[in-house]
mmCIF file of C-alpha atoms in Angstrom:
data_model
loop_
_atom_site.group_PDB
_atom_site.id
_atom_site.type_symbol
_atom_site.label_atom_id
_atom_site.label_comp_id
_atom_site.label_asym_id
_atom_site.label_seq_id
_atom_site.Cartn_x
_atom_site.Cartn_y
_atom_site.Cartn_z
ATOM 1 C CA UNK W 13 45.989 41.841 -37.386
ATOM 2 C CA UNK W 14 42.050 46.129 -36.216
ATOM 3 C CA UNK W 15 39.515 48.701 -36.307
ATOM 4 C CA UNK W 16 36.655 49.317 -34.120
ATOM 5 C CA UNK W 17 36.395 51.089 -30.842
ATOM 6 C CA UNK W 18 37.922 48.403 -28.743
ATOM 7 C CA UNK W 19 40.994 48.744 -26.687
ATOM 8 C CA UNK W 20 43.147 48.110 -29.683
ATOM 9 C CA UNK W 21 41.193 49.821 -32.325
ATOM 10 C CA UNK W 22 41.068 53.230 -30.795
ATOM 11 C CA UNK W 23 38.894 53.751 -27.782
ATOM 12 C CA UNK W 24 38.590 57.133 -26.191
ATOM 13 C CA UNK W 25 38.036 55.437 -22.890
ATOM 14 C CA UNK W 26 41.215 53.404 -23.074
ATOM 15 C CA UNK W 27 43.284 56.163 -24.583
ATOM 16 C CA UNK W 28 44.561 53.864 -27.297
ATOM 17 C CA UNK W 29 44.851 55.150 -30.819
ATOM 18 C CA UNK W 30 42.762 53.787 -33.618
ATOM 19 C CA UNK W 31 44.632 51.675 -36.091
ATOM 20 C CA UNK W 32 44.129 51.724 -39.749
ATOM 21 C CA UNK W 33 46.585 49.065 -40.170
ATOM 22 C CA UNK W 34 46.517 45.463 -39.715
ATOM 23 C CA UNK W 35 48.881 43.165 -38.113
ATOM 24 C CA UNK W 36 47.770 39.777 -38.780
ATOM 25 C CA UNK W 37 45.442 37.942 -40.764
ATOM 26 C CA UNK W 38 43.066 35.133 -40.417
ATOM 27 C CA UNK W 39 42.388 32.437 -42.836
ATOM 28 C CA UNK W 40 40.836 29.140 -43.648
ATOM 29 C CA UNK W 41 41.704 25.863 -41.929
ATOM 30 C CA UNK W 42 45.354 25.001 -42.024
ATOM 31 C CA UNK W 43 47.730 22.152 -41.406
ATOM 32 C CA UNK W 44 50.348 22.966 -38.815
ATOM 33 C CA UNK W 45 53.916 21.942 -38.091
ATOM 34 C CA UNK W 46 56.005 22.815 -35.055
ATOM 35 C CA UNK W 47 58.554 25.574 -35.511
ATOM 36 C CA UNK W 48 61.321 26.961 -33.365
ATOM 37 C CA UNK W 49 59.628 30.251 -32.714
ATOM 38 C CA UNK W 50 57.569 30.933 -29.678
ATOM 39 C CA UNK W 51 53.860 30.804 -29.832
ATOM 40 C CA UNK W 52 51.243 29.528 -27.596
ATOM 41 C CA UNK W 53 47.990 30.366 -26.315
ATOM 42 C CA UNK W 54 46.651 31.562 -23.133
ATOM 43 C CA UNK W 55 43.481 33.198 -22.352
ATOM 44 C CA UNK W 56 43.720 36.316 -20.317
ATOM 45 C CA UNK W 57 41.376 37.760 -17.855
ATOM 46 C CA UNK W 58 38.761 40.023 -19.224
ATOM 47 C CA UNK W 59 39.731 43.604 -19.910
ATOM 48 C CA UNK W 60 37.907 46.497 -18.424
ATOM 49 C CA UNK W 61 34.704 47.265 -20.231
ATOM 50 C CA UNK W 62 35.235 47.797 -23.924
ATOM 51 C CA UNK W 63 32.832 47.583 -26.760
ATOM 52 C CA UNK W 64 35.020 45.187 -28.682
ATOM 53 C CA UNK W 65 38.467 43.732 -28.851
ATOM 54 C CA UNK W 66 40.806 43.910 -31.751
ATOM 55 C CA UNK W 67 44.243 43.063 -32.893
ATOM 56 C CA UNK W 68 45.734 45.078 -35.661
ATOM 57 C CA UNK W 69 48.553 45.542 -37.897
ATOM 58 C CA UNK W 70 49.931 48.859 -38.804
ATOM 59 C CA UNK W 71 50.345 49.205 -42.403
ATOM 60 C CA UNK W 72 51.048 52.670 -43.797
ATOM 61 C CA UNK W 73 49.852 52.745 -47.331
ATOM 62 C CA UNK W 74 49.921 49.054 -47.530
ATOM 63 C CA UNK W 75 48.212 48.159 -44.289
ATOM 64 C CA UNK W 76 50.391 46.434 -41.814
ATOM 65 C CA UNK W 77 50.782 47.063 -38.224
ATOM 66 C CA UNK W 78 50.751 43.921 -36.405
ATOM 67 C CA UNK W 79 48.349 42.906 -33.868
ATOM 68 C CA UNK W 80 49.281 45.731 -31.657
ATOM 69 C CA UNK W 81 49.164 48.668 -33.838
ATOM 70 C CA UNK W 82 45.640 48.286 -33.756
ATOM 71 C CA UNK W 83 46.250 50.972 -31.312
ATOM 72 C CA UNK W 84 47.677 53.465 -33.580
ATOM 73 C CA UNK W 85 45.209 56.302 -34.102
ATOM 74 C CA UNK W 86 44.778 55.856 -37.767
ATOM 75 C CA UNK W 87 41.258 55.026 -38.364
ATOM 76 C CA UNK W 88 39.403 52.131 -39.709
ATOM 77 C CA UNK W 89 40.470 48.916 -41.140
ATOM 78 C CA UNK W 90 37.898 47.393 -43.281
ATOM 79 C CA UNK W 91 38.814 44.283 -45.118
ATOM 80 C CA UNK W 92 38.131 43.721 -48.705
ATOM 81 C CA UNK W 93 36.462 40.378 -48.817
ATOM 82 C CA UNK W 94 34.189 38.218 -46.836
ATOM 83 C CA UNK W 95 35.739 35.148 -45.392
ATOM 84 C CA UNK W 96 33.407 32.462 -46.630
ATOM 85 C CA UNK W 97 35.059 29.384 -48.093
ATOM 86 C CA UNK W 98 36.331 29.462 -51.629
ATOM 87 C CA UNK W 99 38.227 27.154 -53.902
ATOM 88 C CA UNK W 100 41.392 27.949 -55.803
ATOM 89 C CA UNK W 101 41.252 30.525 -58.509
ATOM 90 C CA UNK W 102 38.772 32.544 -56.507
ATOM 91 C CA UNK W 103 35.820 30.431 -57.666
ATOM 92 C CA UNK W 104 32.998 29.841 -55.252
ATOM 93 C CA UNK W 105 32.758 26.507 -53.529
ATOM 94 C CA UNK W 106 33.836 24.688 -50.421
ATOM 95 C CA UNK W 107 37.561 24.901 -49.836
ATOM 96 C CA UNK W 108 39.360 21.635 -49.032
ATOM 97 C CA UNK W 109 40.873 21.609 -45.588
ATOM 98 C CA UNK W 110 42.750 18.310 -45.460
ATOM 99 C CA UNK W 111 46.525 18.457 -45.101
ATOM 100 C CA UNK W 112 48.343 17.918 -48.400
ATOM 101 C CA UNK W 113 51.544 16.541 -46.928
ATOM 102 C CA UNK W 114 53.551 19.143 -48.827
ATOM 103 C CA UNK W 115 56.243 20.804 -46.717
ATOM 104 C CA UNK W 116 55.153 24.444 -46.299
ATOM 105 C CA UNK W 117 58.552 26.139 -46.065
ATOM 106 C CA UNK W 118 62.057 25.087 -47.034
ATOM 107 C CA UNK W 119 64.042 27.793 -45.227
ATOM 108 C CA UNK W 120 63.790 30.898 -43.037
ATOM 109 C CA UNK W 121 64.399 34.590 -43.637
ATOM 110 C CA UNK W 122 65.487 35.680 -40.187
ATOM 111 C CA UNK W 123 62.683 34.449 -37.934
ATOM 112 C CA UNK W 124 60.137 34.370 -40.767
ATOM 113 C CA UNK W 125 59.554 31.066 -42.623
ATOM 114 C CA UNK W 126 60.467 31.282 -46.324
ATOM 115 C CA UNK W 127 60.875 29.103 -49.381
ATOM 116 C CA UNK W 128 57.156 28.652 -50.022
ATOM 117 C CA UNK W 129 56.152 26.906 -53.236
ATOM 118 C CA UNK W 130 55.309 28.893 -56.354
ATOM 119 C CA UNK W 131 51.730 27.668 -56.440
ATOM 120 C CA UNK W 132 48.350 28.237 -54.796
ATOM 121 C CA UNK W 133 49.199 26.312 -51.641
ATOM 122 C CA UNK W 134 52.505 28.132 -51.322
ATOM 123 C CA UNK W 135 50.747 31.501 -51.505
ATOM 124 C CA UNK W 136 48.314 30.518 -48.760
ATOM 125 C CA UNK W 137 51.070 29.125 -46.553
ATOM 126 C CA UNK W 138 53.088 32.299 -47.045
ATOM 127 C CA UNK W 139 50.128 34.484 -46.078
ATOM 128 C CA UNK W 140 49.475 32.452 -42.909
ATOM 129 C CA UNK W 141 53.069 32.623 -41.732
ATOM 130 C CA UNK W 142 53.333 36.312 -42.597
ATOM 131 C CA UNK W 143 50.297 36.945 -40.407
ATOM 132 C CA UNK W 144 51.977 35.147 -37.506
ATOM 133 C CA UNK W 145 55.162 37.211 -37.826
ATOM 134 C CA UNK W 146 53.252 40.478 -38.110
ATOM 135 C CA UNK W 147 51.322 39.683 -34.950
ATOM 136 C CA UNK W 148 54.340 38.815 -32.817
ATOM 137 C CA UNK W 149 55.889 40.747 -29.932
ATOM 138 C CA UNK W 150 58.906 41.413 -32.178
ATOM 139 C CA UNK W 151 56.839 44.005 -34.007
ATOM 140 C CA UNK W 152 57.056 46.223 -30.926
ATOM 141 C CA UNK W 153 60.834 46.551 -31.164
ATOM 142 C CA UNK W 154 62.268 48.714 -33.917
ATOM 143 C CA UNK W 155 65.103 46.520 -35.209
ATOM 144 C CA UNK W 156 63.124 43.282 -35.237
ATOM 145 C CA UNK W 157 60.095 45.088 -36.732
ATOM 146 C CA UNK W 158 62.180 46.340 -39.635
ATOM 147 C CA UNK W 159 63.567 42.835 -40.182
ATOM 148 C CA UNK W 160 60.068 41.341 -40.260
ATOM 149 C CA UNK W 161 58.731 43.940 -42.676
ATOM 150 C CA UNK W 162 61.742 43.490 -44.986
ATOM 151 C CA UNK W 163 61.212 39.706 -44.941
ATOM 152 C CA UNK W 164 57.501 39.912 -45.754
ATOM 153 C CA UNK W 165 56.928 42.884 -48.067
ATOM 154 C CA UNK W 166 58.400 43.834 -51.403
ATOM 155 C CA UNK W 167 61.189 46.416 -51.140
ATOM 156 C CA UNK W 168 58.851 49.140 -52.410
ATOM 157 C CA UNK W 169 56.066 48.306 -49.966
ATOM 158 C CA UNK W 170 58.472 47.915 -47.044
ATOM 159 C CA UNK W 171 59.971 51.312 -47.774
ATOM 160 C CA UNK W 172 56.552 52.951 -47.556
ATOM 161 C CA UNK W 173 55.721 51.190 -44.304
ATOM 162 C CA UNK W 174 58.842 51.798 -42.294
ATOM 163 C CA UNK W 175 58.447 55.449 -41.301
ATOM 164 C CA UNK W 176 54.678 55.334 -40.641
ATOM 165 C CA UNK W 177 55.164 52.255 -38.485
ATOM 166 C CA UNK W 178 58.009 53.756 -36.524
ATOM 167 C CA UNK W 179 55.860 56.799 -35.861
ATOM 168 C CA UNK W 180 52.933 54.619 -34.788
ATOM 169 C CA UNK W 181 55.079 52.552 -32.419
ATOM 170 C CA UNK W 182 56.067 55.659 -30.545
ATOM 171 C CA UNK W 183 57.253 55.654 -26.936
ATOM 172 C CA UNK W 184 53.870 57.094 -25.912
ATOM 173 C CA UNK W 185 52.068 54.299 -27.709
ATOM 174 C CA UNK W 186 54.288 51.628 -26.156
ATOM 175 C CA UNK W 187 53.806 53.174 -22.717
ATOM 176 C CA UNK W 188 50.043 52.760 -23.058
ATOM 177 C CA UNK W 189 50.674 49.045 -23.517
ATOM 178 C CA UNK W 190 52.856 48.948 -20.432
ATOM 179 C CA UNK W 191 56.107 48.700 -22.443
ATOM 180 C CA UNK W 192 59.199 50.867 -22.201
ATOM 181 C CA UNK W 193 60.537 52.920 -25.124
ATOM 182 C CA UNK W 194 62.408 49.861 -26.455
ATOM 183 C CA UNK W 195 59.337 47.624 -26.379
ATOM 184 C CA UNK W 196 60.275 45.711 -23.238
ATOM 185 C CA UNK W 197 57.776 44.620 -20.597
ATOM 186 C CA UNK W 198 58.275 45.504 -16.906
ATOM 187 C CA UNK W 199 60.164 43.047 -14.730
ATOM 188 C CA UNK W 200 57.990 40.105 -13.653
ATOM 189 C CA UNK W 201 55.492 40.847 -16.441
ATOM 190 C CA UNK W 202 55.008 39.215 -19.844
ATOM 191 C CA UNK W 203 53.714 41.106 -22.863
ATOM 192 C CA UNK W 204 51.680 38.819 -25.109
ATOM 193 C CA UNK W 205 50.976 39.373 -28.810
ATOM 194 C CA UNK W 206 50.274 36.344 -30.970
ATOM 195 C CA UNK W 207 48.363 35.549 -34.124
ATOM 196 C CA UNK W 208 46.920 32.054 -34.597
ATOM 197 C CA UNK W 209 45.616 31.395 -38.139
ATOM 198 C CA UNK W 210 42.418 29.367 -38.277
ATOM 199 C CA UNK W 211 42.200 29.020 -42.041
ATOM 200 C CA UNK W 212 42.918 30.630 -45.409
ATOM 201 C CA UNK W 213 40.894 31.419 -48.508
ATOM 202 C CA UNK W 214 42.400 31.959 -51.931
ATOM 203 C CA UNK W 215 40.611 34.991 -53.341
ATOM 204 C CA UNK W 216 42.474 34.930 -56.653
ATOM 205 C CA UNK W 217 45.570 33.426 -58.259
ATOM 206 C CA UNK W 218 47.282 34.116 -61.559
ATOM 207 C CA UNK W 219 50.664 32.441 -61.318
ATOM 208 C CA UNK W 220 52.815 35.332 -60.141
ATOM 209 C CA UNK W 221 50.186 37.150 -58.105
ATOM 210 C CA UNK W 222 47.729 35.983 -55.477
ATOM 211 C CA UNK W 223 45.199 37.400 -53.070
ATOM 212 C CA UNK W 224 44.726 35.452 -49.848
ATOM 213 C CA UNK W 225 42.390 36.004 -46.909
ATOM 214 C CA UNK W 226 43.589 34.709 -43.541
ATOM 215 C CA UNK W 227 41.073 34.200 -40.755
ATOM 216 C CA UNK W 228 42.772 34.278 -37.386
ATOM 217 C CA UNK W 229 42.357 34.617 -33.678
ATOM 218 C CA UNK W 230 44.824 36.630 -31.664
ATOM 219 C CA UNK W 231 46.078 37.150 -28.130
ATOM 220 C CA UNK W 232 47.239 40.507 -26.851
ATOM 221 C CA UNK W 233 47.780 42.171 -23.508
ATOM 222 C CA UNK W 234 50.080 42.300 -20.490
ATOM 223 C CA UNK W 235 50.301 39.411 -18.067
ATOM 224 C CA UNK W 236 51.762 40.315 -14.716
ATOM 225 C CA UNK W 237 51.128 41.886 -11.332
ATOM 226 C CA UNK W 238 49.106 45.051 -11.481
ATOM 227 C CA UNK W 239 48.383 44.804 -15.207
ATOM 228 C CA UNK W 240 45.498 47.010 -16.272
ATOM 229 C CA UNK W 241 45.370 45.403 -19.720
ATOM 230 C CA UNK W 242 45.112 41.620 -19.203
ATOM 231 C CA UNK W 243 45.541 39.261 -22.136
ATOM 232 C CA UNK W 244 42.392 38.844 -24.206
ATOM 233 C CA UNK W 245 41.411 37.327 -27.548
ATOM 234 C CA UNK W 246 40.292 38.821 -30.821
ATOM 235 C CA UNK W 247 39.050 37.532 -34.180
ATOM 236 C CA UNK W 248 40.040 39.086 -37.499
ATOM 237 C CA UNK W 249 40.360 38.462 -41.214
ATOM 238 C CA UNK W 250 43.536 39.758 -42.873
ATOM 239 C CA UNK W 251 43.599 39.943 -46.670
ATOM 240 C CA UNK W 252 46.947 40.269 -48.416
ATOM 241 C CA UNK W 253 48.014 40.828 -52.027
ATOM 242 C CA UNK W 254 51.085 38.737 -52.879
ATOM 243 C CA UNK W 255 53.571 38.858 -55.736
ATOM 244 C CA UNK W 256 56.094 36.226 -56.747
ATOM 245 C CA UNK W 257 59.603 37.727 -56.743
ATOM 246 C CA UNK W 258 63.200 36.535 -56.906
ATOM 247 C CA UNK W 259 62.889 36.083 -53.130
ATOM 248 C CA UNK W 260 59.638 34.125 -53.301
ATOM 249 C CA UNK W 261 56.191 35.353 -52.242
ATOM 250 C CA UNK W 262 56.166 38.917 -50.948
ATOM 251 C CA UNK W 263 53.278 41.122 -49.824
ATOM 252 C CA UNK W 264 52.482 44.288 -51.768
ATOM 253 C CA UNK W 265 49.430 45.490 -49.846
ATOM 254 C CA UNK W 266 46.952 44.269 -47.234
ATOM 255 C CA UNK W 267 43.820 45.134 -45.300
ATOM 256 C CA UNK W 268 41.951 43.820 -42.292
ATOM 257 C CA UNK W 269 38.459 43.559 -40.843
ATOM 258 C CA UNK W 270 36.794 42.212 -37.709
ATOM 259 C CA UNK W 271 35.503 38.631 -37.483
ATOM 260 C CA UNK W 272 34.051 36.189 -38.117
ATOM 261 C CA UNK W 273 33.922 35.699 -34.352
ATOM 262 C CA UNK W 274 32.375 32.673 -32.599
ATOM 263 C CA UNK W 275 30.206 32.872 -29.505
ATOM 264 C CA UNK W 276 32.533 33.137 -26.475
ATOM 265 C CA UNK W 277 32.892 29.898 -24.552
ATOM 266 C CA UNK W 278 32.275 29.424 -20.859
ATOM 267 C CA UNK W 279 35.862 28.561 -19.919
ATOM 268 C CA UNK W 280 36.949 30.588 -16.910
ATOM 269 C CA UNK W 281 39.760 33.070 -17.505
ATOM 270 C CA UNK W 282 43.165 31.888 -16.319
ATOM 271 C CA UNK W 283 45.319 33.725 -13.837
ATOM 272 C CA UNK W 284 48.121 36.034 -14.893
ATOM 273 C CA UNK W 285 50.718 33.501 -13.740
ATOM 274 C CA UNK W 286 49.116 30.741 -15.821
ATOM 275 C CA UNK W 287 49.134 32.907 -18.928
ATOM 276 C CA UNK W 288 52.779 33.922 -18.457
ATOM 277 C CA UNK W 289 53.777 30.298 -17.942
ATOM 278 C CA UNK W 290 51.877 29.163 -21.031
ATOM 279 C CA UNK W 291 53.518 31.816 -23.191
ATOM 280 C CA UNK W 292 56.955 30.672 -22.025
ATOM 281 C CA UNK W 293 56.275 26.948 -22.386
ATOM 282 C CA UNK W 294 54.230 26.651 -25.580
ATOM 283 C CA UNK W 295 56.058 27.090 -28.870
ATOM 284 C CA UNK W 296 54.637 28.280 -32.168
ATOM 285 C CA UNK W 297 53.974 26.639 -35.527
ATOM 286 C CA UNK W 298 54.839 26.899 -39.175
ATOM 287 C CA UNK W 299 51.481 27.026 -40.908
ATOM 288 C CA UNK W 300 50.679 25.215 -44.133
ATOM 289 C CA UNK W 301 47.591 25.089 -46.317
#
């Protein structure tokens, strides 16, 4: 969910802080199932000139900030692996992308899918859904942010992230995004922050630990009258270290880097009203490997 000098990675022109955290992750191709949460896409009008766009996740020592924190003045977010395909066990080779038919999650921890299988597919499904939660608008509100972090990270990692994240999501930072001190958008405006996994790659797996790279595209910005930060897209790769615990897969650390990014298409940008409507009408997914 990061670095760079774009509007979200710390641009002196935009006044946004640099993140050093990540918020979401991208990954290899995935099978999807509908979920109750919101999610949808919309393409926003182009932002004012910026050298690049990025979504990030604020992570303290463990890298986390969700798509938005990419604004938090904390310097670079290089990822730790390239996102070329790989087979299980971290061995080189083309990664299968066909759906397995295995149910990805058997329950939910708050608004975060849970109950992922204790195997390679379960680790990849967990990483994909964690990336979605970390890139959601709920990360911009203190109570829901804490709930998400507690549901995704080990207790030790979550404890290290909480204070740095709270400091990063300051009222000044939220104001630069057009949000009030509680993370709410102005009346008649819709704040958009979504992570859409494209695929996952299993970097390594040893039974109770796994390292997964998630390649994703993201949406972030404000849709509404007079918005100076229209919704735009970004491409990132989020790499997360996972550990199997009594509560299932939990993240212990993560990192993020830009790309791979495709050549932009020639589809005309939609209006602010169209984006707001799409965000309200299109629900999200539970992602499975």
